[in-house]
């Protein structure tokens, strides 16, 4: 199971990257903490304002055997990893090595 380190603006993880569950954009395992670039890019990306500009961050992280779920402070759920049966909730049945997001945002921008 991956471990994760939370900081106010950057997120990192380490461990087995089976099915891309570490949200790194590839499937290589990590023995040292590695910044979750896809998560950080998602939170910092924005035309006028980003989620980070609006005070949104990661509230909690949960991991399964082949997937990882990040709950944001605005209620949006981000997910990476195995999606063979649609368990990531991103509308397809492939693997997400980047970040897939749900549309269950409670405070849309």
mmCIF file of N, CA and C in Angstrom:
data_model
loop_
_atom_site.group_PDB
_atom_site.id
_atom_site.type_symbol
_atom_site.label_atom_id
_atom_site.label_comp_id
_atom_site.label_asym_id
_atom_site.label_seq_id
_atom_site.Cartn_x
_atom_site.Cartn_y
_atom_site.Cartn_z
ATOM 1 N N UNK A 1 0.852 -1.174 0.000
ATOM 2 C CA UNK A 1 0.000 0.000 0.000
ATOM 3 C C UNK A 1 0.897 1.236 0.000
ATOM 4 N N UNK A 2 0.560 2.240 -0.804
ATOM 5 C CA UNK A 2 1.405 3.437 -0.850
ATOM 6 C C UNK A 2 1.246 4.263 0.411
ATOM 7 N N UNK A 3 2.285 4.983 0.729
ATOM 8 C CA UNK A 3 2.152 5.963 1.795
ATOM 9 C C UNK A 3 2.124 7.326 1.145
ATOM 10 N N UNK A 4 1.587 8.296 1.823
ATOM 11 C CA UNK A 4 1.450 9.619 1.243
ATOM 12 C C UNK A 4 1.836 10.675 2.253
ATOM 13 N N UNK A 5 2.396 11.745 1.766
ATOM 14 C CA UNK A 5 2.794 12.868 2.598
ATOM 15 C C UNK A 5 1.993 14.077 2.142
ATOM 16 N N UNK A 6 1.313 14.723 3.062
ATOM 17 C CA UNK A 6 0.521 15.899 2.728
ATOM 18 C C UNK A 6 1.251 17.153 3.180
ATOM 19 N N UNK A 7 1.261 18.159 2.346
ATOM 20 C CA UNK A 7 1.750 19.477 2.720
ATOM 21 C C UNK A 7 0.702 20.459 2.225
ATOM 22 N N UNK A 8 0.772 21.704 2.624
ATOM 23 C CA UNK A 8 -0.268 22.641 2.210
ATOM 24 C C UNK A 8 -0.422 22.790 0.689
ATOM 25 N N UNK A 9 0.669 22.673 -0.059
ATOM 26 C CA UNK A 9 0.560 22.912 -1.504
ATOM 27 C C UNK A 9 1.070 21.792 -2.379
ATOM 28 N N UNK A 10 1.828 20.854 -1.849
ATOM 29 C CA UNK A 10 2.360 19.766 -2.667
ATOM 30 C C UNK A 10 2.080 18.433 -2.000
ATOM 31 N N UNK A 11 1.891 17.407 -2.816
ATOM 32 C CA UNK A 11 1.542 16.090 -2.319
ATOM 33 C C UNK A 11 2.510 15.088 -2.904
ATOM 34 N N UNK A 12 2.924 14.131 -2.114
ATOM 35 C CA UNK A 12 3.854 13.126 -2.599
ATOM 36 C C UNK A 12 3.458 11.762 -2.064
ATOM 37 N N UNK A 13 3.969 10.721 -2.713
ATOM 38 C CA UNK A 13 3.699 9.357 -2.268
ATOM 39 C C UNK A 13 4.892 8.482 -2.601
ATOM 40 N N UNK A 14 4.878 7.314 -2.021
ATOM 41 C CA UNK A 14 5.925 6.335 -2.271
ATOM 42 C C UNK A 14 5.300 4.951 -2.185
ATOM 43 N N UNK A 15 5.901 3.992 -2.869
ATOM 44 C CA UNK A 15 5.407 2.627 -2.790
ATOM 45 C C UNK A 15 5.248 1.984 -4.145
ATOM 46 N N UNK A 16 4.471 0.920 -4.162
ATOM 47 C CA UNK A 16 4.210 0.177 -5.383
ATOM 48 C C UNK A 16 3.235 0.966 -6.250
ATOM 49 N N UNK A 17 3.562 1.136 -7.495
ATOM 50 C CA UNK A 17 2.738 1.926 -8.412
ATOM 51 C C UNK A 17 1.954 1.023 -9.363
ATOM 52 N N UNK A 18 1.466 -0.080 -8.827
ATOM 53 C CA UNK A 18 0.683 -1.048 -9.593
ATOM 54 C C UNK A 18 -0.518 -0.365 -10.243
ATOM 55 N N UNK A 19 -0.664 -0.547 -11.528
ATOM 56 C CA UNK A 19 -1.775 0.021 -12.310
ATOM 57 C C UNK A 19 -1.795 1.546 -12.294
ATOM 58 N N UNK A 20 -0.683 2.186 -11.927
ATOM 59 C CA UNK A 20 -0.608 3.646 -11.927
ATOM 60 C C UNK A 20 -1.273 4.308 -10.748
ATOM 61 N N UNK A 21 -1.438 3.590 -9.648
ATOM 62 C CA UNK A 21 -2.223 4.118 -8.522
ATOM 63 C C UNK A 21 -1.579 5.271 -7.766
ATOM 64 N N UNK A 22 -0.299 5.587 -8.051
ATOM 65 C CA UNK A 22 0.332 6.703 -7.345
ATOM 66 C C UNK A 22 0.103 8.047 -8.039
ATOM 67 N N UNK A 23 -0.671 8.075 -9.107
ATOM 68 C CA UNK A 23 -1.000 9.328 -9.820
ATOM 69 C C UNK A 23 0.254 10.030 -10.346
ATOM 70 N N UNK A 24 1.234 9.260 -10.798
ATOM 71 C CA UNK A 24 2.473 9.843 -11.284
ATOM 72 C C UNK A 24 2.540 9.949 -12.803
ATOM 73 N N UNK A 25 1.578 9.369 -13.506
ATOM 74 C CA UNK A 25 1.587 9.411 -14.964
ATOM 75 C C UNK A 25 2.313 8.234 -15.588
ATOM 76 N N UNK A 26 2.759 7.280 -14.772
ATOM 77 C CA UNK A 26 3.438 6.075 -15.253
ATOM 78 C C UNK A 26 3.210 4.965 -14.226
ATOM 79 N N UNK A 27 3.830 3.817 -14.433
ATOM 80 C CA UNK A 27 3.619 2.676 -13.533
ATOM 81 C C UNK A 27 4.886 2.228 -12.818
ATOM 82 N N UNK A 28 5.892 3.074 -12.739
ATOM 83 C CA UNK A 28 7.132 2.707 -12.063
ATOM 84 C C UNK A 28 6.990 2.891 -10.556
ATOM 85 N N UNK A 29 7.457 1.886 -9.783
ATOM 86 C CA UNK A 29 7.413 1.967 -8.319
ATOM 87 C C UNK A 29 8.341 3.071 -7.828
ATOM 88 N N UNK A 30 8.059 3.601 -6.642
ATOM 89 C CA UNK A 30 8.878 4.658 -6.043
ATOM 90 C C UNK A 30 9.277 4.254 -4.632
ATOM 91 N N UNK A 31 10.595 4.257 -4.353
ATOM 92 C CA UNK A 31 11.087 3.932 -3.016
ATOM 93 C C UNK A 31 11.281 5.189 -2.180
ATOM 94 N N UNK A 32 11.345 6.345 -2.828
ATOM 95 C CA UNK A 32 11.457 7.626 -2.137
ATOM 96 C C UNK A 32 10.217 8.459 -2.436
ATOM 97 N N UNK A 33 9.817 9.343 -1.519
ATOM 98 C CA UNK A 33 8.654 10.198 -1.794
ATOM 99 C C UNK A 33 8.824 10.960 -3.105
ATOM 100 N N UNK A 34 7.788 10.922 -3.915
ATOM 101 C CA UNK A 34 7.781 11.567 -5.226
ATOM 102 C C UNK A 34 6.564 12.469 -5.307
ATOM 103 N N UNK A 35 6.754 13.695 -5.758
ATOM 104 C CA UNK A 35 5.650 14.646 -5.877
ATOM 105 C C UNK A 35 4.609 14.102 -6.853
ATOM 106 N N UNK A 36 3.356 14.166 -6.458
ATOM 107 C CA UNK A 36 2.253 13.757 -7.331
ATOM 108 C C UNK A 36 1.988 14.888 -8.320
ATOM 109 N N UNK A 37 2.786 14.941 -9.363
ATOM 110 C CA UNK A 37 2.741 16.058 -10.312
ATOM 111 C C UNK A 37 1.362 16.227 -10.933
ATOM 112 N N UNK A 38 0.684 15.129 -11.253
ATOM 113 C CA UNK A 38 -0.636 15.254 -11.876
ATOM 114 C C UNK A 38 -1.660 15.853 -10.910
ATOM 115 N N UNK A 39 -1.575 15.505 -9.644
ATOM 116 C CA UNK A 39 -2.479 16.086 -8.642
ATOM 117 C C UNK A 39 -2.162 17.569 -8.473
ATOM 118 N N UNK A 40 -0.889 17.892 -8.303
ATOM 119 C CA UNK A 40 -0.493 19.295 -8.147
ATOM 120 C C UNK A 40 -0.875 20.118 -9.370
ATOM 121 N N UNK A 41 -0.663 19.561 -10.569
ATOM 122 C CA UNK A 41 -1.054 20.282 -11.791
ATOM 123 C C UNK A 41 -2.549 20.523 -11.829
ATOM 124 N N UNK A 42 -3.340 19.523 -11.433
ATOM 125 C CA UNK A 42 -4.795 19.671 -11.407
ATOM 126 C C UNK A 42 -5.200 20.793 -10.454
ATOM 127 N N UNK A 43 -4.598 20.816 -9.272
ATOM 128 C CA UNK A 43 -4.964 21.820 -8.267
ATOM 129 C C UNK A 43 -4.467 23.221 -8.622
ATOM 130 N N UNK A 44 -3.343 23.322 -9.318
ATOM 131 C CA UNK A 44 -2.761 24.626 -9.649
ATOM 132 C C UNK A 44 -3.168 25.142 -11.026
ATOM 133 N N UNK A 45 -3.801 24.295 -11.846
ATOM 134 C CA UNK A 45 -4.188 24.699 -13.195
ATOM 135 C C UNK A 45 -5.448 25.557 -13.140
ATOM 136 N N UNK A 46 -5.483 26.571 -13.929
ATOM 137 C CA UNK A 46 -6.665 27.425 -13.994
ATOM 138 C C UNK A 46 -6.403 28.600 -14.894
ATOM 139 N N UNK A 47 -7.429 29.052 -15.581
ATOM 140 C CA UNK A 47 -7.273 30.177 -16.498
ATOM 141 C C UNK A 47 -7.142 31.482 -15.723
ATOM 142 N N UNK A 48 -8.073 31.744 -14.851
ATOM 143 C CA UNK A 48 -8.031 32.955 -14.037
ATOM 144 C C UNK A 48 -7.615 32.624 -12.599
ATOM 145 N N UNK A 49 -8.239 31.601 -12.045
ATOM 146 C CA UNK A 49 -7.944 31.172 -10.682
ATOM 147 C C UNK A 49 -7.835 29.657 -10.655
ATOM 148 N N UNK A 50 -6.956 29.136 -9.843
ATOM 149 C CA UNK A 50 -6.834 27.691 -9.688
ATOM 150 C C UNK A 50 -7.597 27.260 -8.440
ATOM 151 N N UNK A 51 -7.734 25.959 -8.275
ATOM 152 C CA UNK A 51 -8.343 25.448 -7.053
ATOM 153 C C UNK A 51 -7.547 25.907 -5.835
ATOM 154 N N UNK A 52 -6.221 25.910 -5.933
ATOM 155 C CA UNK A 52 -5.375 26.349 -4.819
ATOM 156 C C UNK A 52 -5.643 27.813 -4.499
ATOM 157 N N UNK A 53 -5.799 28.652 -5.529
ATOM 158 C CA UNK A 53 -6.127 30.066 -5.306
ATOM 159 C C UNK A 53 -7.430 30.216 -4.538
ATOM 160 N N UNK A 54 -8.336 29.272 -4.729
ATOM 161 C CA UNK A 54 -9.636 29.318 -4.059
ATOM 162 C C UNK A 54 -9.609 28.608 -2.705
ATOM 163 N N UNK A 55 -8.431 28.174 -2.275
ATOM 164 C CA UNK A 55 -8.305 27.539 -0.968
ATOM 165 C C UNK A 55 -8.602 26.060 -0.944
ATOM 166 N N UNK A 56 -8.727 25.430 -2.114
ATOM 167 C CA UNK A 56 -9.025 24.002 -2.182
ATOM 168 C C UNK A 56 -7.727 23.215 -2.062
ATOM 169 N N UNK A 57 -7.744 22.182 -1.266
ATOM 170 C CA UNK A 57 -6.599 21.300 -1.100
ATOM 171 C C UNK A 57 -7.077 19.880 -0.903
ATOM 172 N N UNK A 58 -6.170 18.997 -0.569
ATOM 173 C CA UNK A 58 -6.498 17.600 -0.321
ATOM 174 C C UNK A 58 -6.875 17.439 1.143
ATOM 175 N N UNK A 59 -8.085 16.946 1.383
ATOM 176 C CA UNK A 59 -8.566 16.731 2.747
ATOM 177 C C UNK A 59 -8.136 15.366 3.274
ATOM 178 N N UNK A 60 -8.202 14.349 2.419
ATOM 179 C CA UNK A 60 -7.795 13.014 2.849
ATOM 180 C C UNK A 60 -7.451 12.160 1.637
ATOM 181 N N UNK A 61 -6.692 11.112 1.906
ATOM 182 C CA UNK A 61 -6.281 10.169 0.866
ATOM 183 C C UNK A 61 -6.565 8.764 1.360
ATOM 184 N N UNK A 62 -7.173 7.951 0.514
ATOM 185 C CA UNK A 62 -7.418 6.546 0.815
ATOM 186 C C UNK A 62 -6.857 5.721 -0.333
ATOM 187 N N UNK A 63 -6.315 4.563 -0.027
ATOM 188 C CA UNK A 63 -5.734 3.706 -1.057
ATOM 189 C C UNK A 63 -6.313 2.314 -0.982
ATOM 190 N N UNK A 64 -6.572 1.750 -2.146
ATOM 191 C CA UNK A 64 -6.952 0.353 -2.254
ATOM 192 C C UNK A 64 -5.751 -0.437 -2.744
ATOM 193 N N UNK A 65 -5.955 -1.675 -3.107
ATOM 194 C CA UNK A 65 -4.834 -2.489 -3.557
ATOM 195 C C UNK A 65 -4.301 -2.042 -4.904
ATOM 196 N N UNK A 66 -5.125 -1.405 -5.725
ATOM 197 C CA UNK A 66 -4.663 -0.976 -7.049
ATOM 198 C C UNK A 66 -5.201 0.392 -7.453
ATOM 199 N N UNK A 67 -5.630 1.179 -6.486
ATOM 200 C CA UNK A 67 -6.134 2.520 -6.794
ATOM 201 C C UNK A 67 -5.959 3.425 -5.581
ATOM 202 N N UNK A 68 -6.027 4.726 -5.836
ATOM 203 C CA UNK A 68 -5.893 5.712 -4.771
ATOM 204 C C UNK A 68 -6.958 6.785 -4.986
ATOM 205 N N UNK A 69 -7.517 7.289 -3.913
ATOM 206 C CA UNK A 69 -8.591 8.274 -3.966
ATOM 207 C C UNK A 69 -8.208 9.469 -3.093
ATOM 208 N N UNK A 70 -8.337 10.664 -3.652
ATOM 209 C CA UNK A 70 -8.006 11.890 -2.922
ATOM 210 C C UNK A 70 -9.270 12.735 -2.815
ATOM 211 N N UNK A 71 -9.736 12.967 -1.604
ATOM 212 C CA UNK A 71 -10.908 13.810 -1.379
ATOM 213 C C UNK A 71 -10.432 15.235 -1.169
ATOM 214 N N UNK A 72 -10.947 16.147 -1.987
ATOM 215 C CA UNK A 72 -10.573 17.555 -1.868
ATOM 216 C C UNK A 72 -11.467 18.252 -0.860
ATOM 217 N N UNK A 73 -11.027 19.381 -0.364
ATOM 218 C CA UNK A 73 -11.789 20.114 0.647
ATOM 219 C C UNK A 73 -13.099 20.675 0.106
ATOM 220 N N UNK A 74 -13.269 20.731 -1.228
ATOM 221 C CA UNK A 74 -14.532 21.192 -1.804
ATOM 222 C C UNK A 74 -15.478 20.040 -2.120
ATOM 223 N N UNK A 75 -15.097 18.809 -1.754
ATOM 224 C CA UNK A 75 -15.945 17.645 -1.973
ATOM 225 C C UNK A 75 -15.651 16.886 -3.250
ATOM 226 N N UNK A 76 -14.809 17.410 -4.130
ATOM 227 C CA UNK A 76 -14.461 16.714 -5.362
ATOM 228 C C UNK A 76 -13.557 15.536 -5.028
ATOM 229 N N UNK A 77 -13.699 14.457 -5.770
ATOM 230 C CA UNK A 77 -12.897 13.266 -5.580
ATOM 231 C C UNK A 77 -11.981 13.068 -6.774
ATOM 232 N N UNK A 78 -10.680 12.896 -6.536
ATOM 233 C CA UNK A 78 -9.717 12.563 -7.576
ATOM 234 C C UNK A 78 -9.330 11.108 -7.386
ATOM 235 N N UNK A 79 -9.058 10.395 -8.491
ATOM 236 C CA UNK A 79 -8.718 8.979 -8.391
ATOM 237 C C UNK A 79 -7.699 8.593 -9.447
ATOM 238 N N UNK A 80 -6.863 7.619 -9.107
ATOM 239 C CA UNK A 80 -5.869 7.065 -10.031
ATOM 240 C C UNK A 80 -5.791 5.568 -9.816
ATOM 241 N N UNK A 81 -5.366 4.850 -10.867
ATOM 242 C CA UNK A 81 -5.119 3.422 -10.725
ATOM 243 C C UNK A 81 -6.009 2.563 -11.576
ATOM 244 N N UNK A 82 -6.251 1.356 -11.104
ATOM 245 C CA UNK A 82 -7.024 0.386 -11.871
ATOM 246 C C UNK A 82 -8.487 0.808 -11.965
ATOM 247 N N UNK A 83 -9.013 0.687 -13.170
ATOM 248 C CA UNK A 83 -10.399 1.070 -13.414
ATOM 249 C C UNK A 83 -11.098 0.024 -14.281
ATOM 250 N N UNK A 84 -10.690 -1.233 -14.159
ATOM 251 C CA UNK A 84 -11.222 -2.309 -14.986
ATOM 252 C C UNK A 84 -12.739 -2.397 -14.908
ATOM 253 N N UNK A 85 -13.299 -2.141 -13.755
ATOM 254 C CA UNK A 85 -14.747 -2.254 -13.559
ATOM 255 C C UNK A 85 -15.396 -0.897 -13.307
ATOM 256 N N UNK A 86 -14.706 0.193 -13.675
ATOM 257 C CA UNK A 86 -15.250 1.530 -13.485
ATOM 258 C C UNK A 86 -15.177 2.037 -12.059
ATOM 259 N N UNK A 87 -14.348 1.413 -11.215
ATOM 260 C CA UNK A 87 -14.303 1.771 -9.797
ATOM 261 C C UNK A 87 -13.761 3.160 -9.510
ATOM 262 N N UNK A 88 -13.088 3.788 -10.491
ATOM 263 C CA UNK A 88 -12.590 5.144 -10.265
ATOM 264 C C UNK A 88 -13.663 6.201 -10.494
ATOM 265 N N UNK A 89 -14.762 5.816 -11.109
ATOM 266 C CA UNK A 89 -15.853 6.756 -11.334
ATOM 267 C C UNK A 89 -15.535 7.828 -12.359
ATOM 268 N N UNK A 90 -14.679 7.497 -13.346
ATOM 269 C CA UNK A 90 -14.286 8.492 -14.349
ATOM 270 C C UNK A 90 -14.891 8.232 -15.717
ATOM 271 N N UNK A 91 -15.828 7.292 -15.798
ATOM 272 C CA UNK A 91 -16.578 7.106 -17.026
ATOM 273 C C UNK A 91 -15.966 6.205 -18.070
ATOM 274 N N UNK A 92 -14.897 5.488 -17.784
ATOM 275 C CA UNK A 92 -14.389 4.511 -18.739
ATOM 276 C C UNK A 92 -13.891 3.292 -17.977
ATOM 277 N N UNK A 93 -13.308 2.350 -18.682
ATOM 278 C CA UNK A 93 -12.870 1.128 -17.999
ATOM 279 C C UNK A 93 -11.406 0.809 -18.276
ATOM 280 N N UNK A 94 -10.572 1.833 -18.361
ATOM 281 C CA UNK A 94 -9.137 1.640 -18.534
ATOM 282 C C UNK A 94 -8.427 1.912 -17.234
ATOM 283 N N UNK A 95 -7.133 2.143 -17.300
ATOM 284 C CA UNK A 95 -6.354 2.488 -16.116
ATOM 285 C C UNK A 95 -6.003 3.965 -16.196
ATOM 286 N N UNK A 96 -6.056 4.649 -15.076
ATOM 287 C CA UNK A 96 -5.743 6.072 -15.033
ATOM 288 C C UNK A 96 -4.421 6.261 -14.309
ATOM 289 N N UNK A 97 -3.360 6.504 -15.068
ATOM 290 C CA UNK A 97 -2.073 6.754 -14.427
ATOM 291 C C UNK A 97 -1.924 8.221 -14.081
ATOM 292 N N UNK A 98 -2.767 9.063 -14.680
ATOM 293 C CA UNK A 98 -2.820 10.466 -14.322
ATOM 294 C C UNK A 98 -3.918 10.655 -13.303
ATOM 295 N N UNK A 99 -4.666 11.728 -13.375
ATOM 296 C CA UNK A 99 -5.722 12.006 -12.411
ATOM 297 C C UNK A 99 -7.067 11.998 -13.107
ATOM 298 N N UNK A 100 -7.999 11.228 -12.590
ATOM 299 C CA UNK A 100 -9.381 11.269 -13.030
ATOM 300 C C UNK A 100 -10.175 11.952 -11.943
ATOM 301 N N UNK A 101 -11.175 12.739 -12.316
ATOM 302 C CA UNK A 101 -11.943 13.433 -11.288
ATOM 303 C C UNK A 101 -13.419 13.149 -11.462
ATOM 304 N N UNK A 102 -14.125 13.131 -10.355
ATOM 305 C CA UNK A 102 -15.561 12.956 -10.371
ATOM 306 C C UNK A 102 -16.211 14.322 -10.591
ATOM 307 N N UNK A 103 -17.505 14.297 -10.829
ATOM 308 C CA UNK A 103 -18.231 15.545 -11.001
ATOM 309 C C UNK A 103 -19.102 15.840 -9.789
ATOM 310 N N UNK A 104 -18.774 15.233 -8.654
ATOM 311 C CA UNK A 104 -19.587 15.417 -7.446
ATOM 312 C C UNK A 104 -19.082 16.569 -6.593
ATOM 313 N N UNK A 105 -18.589 17.596 -7.246
ATOM 314 C CA UNK A 105 -18.074 18.771 -6.533
ATOM 315 C C UNK A 105 -19.220 19.479 -5.832
ATOM 316 N N UNK A 106 -19.054 19.777 -4.557
ATOM 317 C CA UNK A 106 -20.133 20.402 -3.801
ATOM 318 C C UNK A 106 -20.146 21.920 -3.962
ATOM 319 N N UNK A 107 -19.011 22.510 -4.271
ATOM 320 C CA UNK A 107 -18.916 23.962 -4.480
ATOM 321 C C UNK A 107 -18.265 24.235 -5.826
ATOM 322 N N UNK A 108 -18.993 24.048 -6.947
ATOM 323 C CA UNK A 108 -18.355 24.219 -8.247
ATOM 324 C C UNK A 108 -17.870 25.643 -8.444
ATOM 325 N N UNK A 109 -16.781 25.763 -9.238
ATOM 326 C CA UNK A 109 -16.230 27.091 -9.510
ATOM 327 C C UNK A 109 -17.097 27.835 -10.488
#
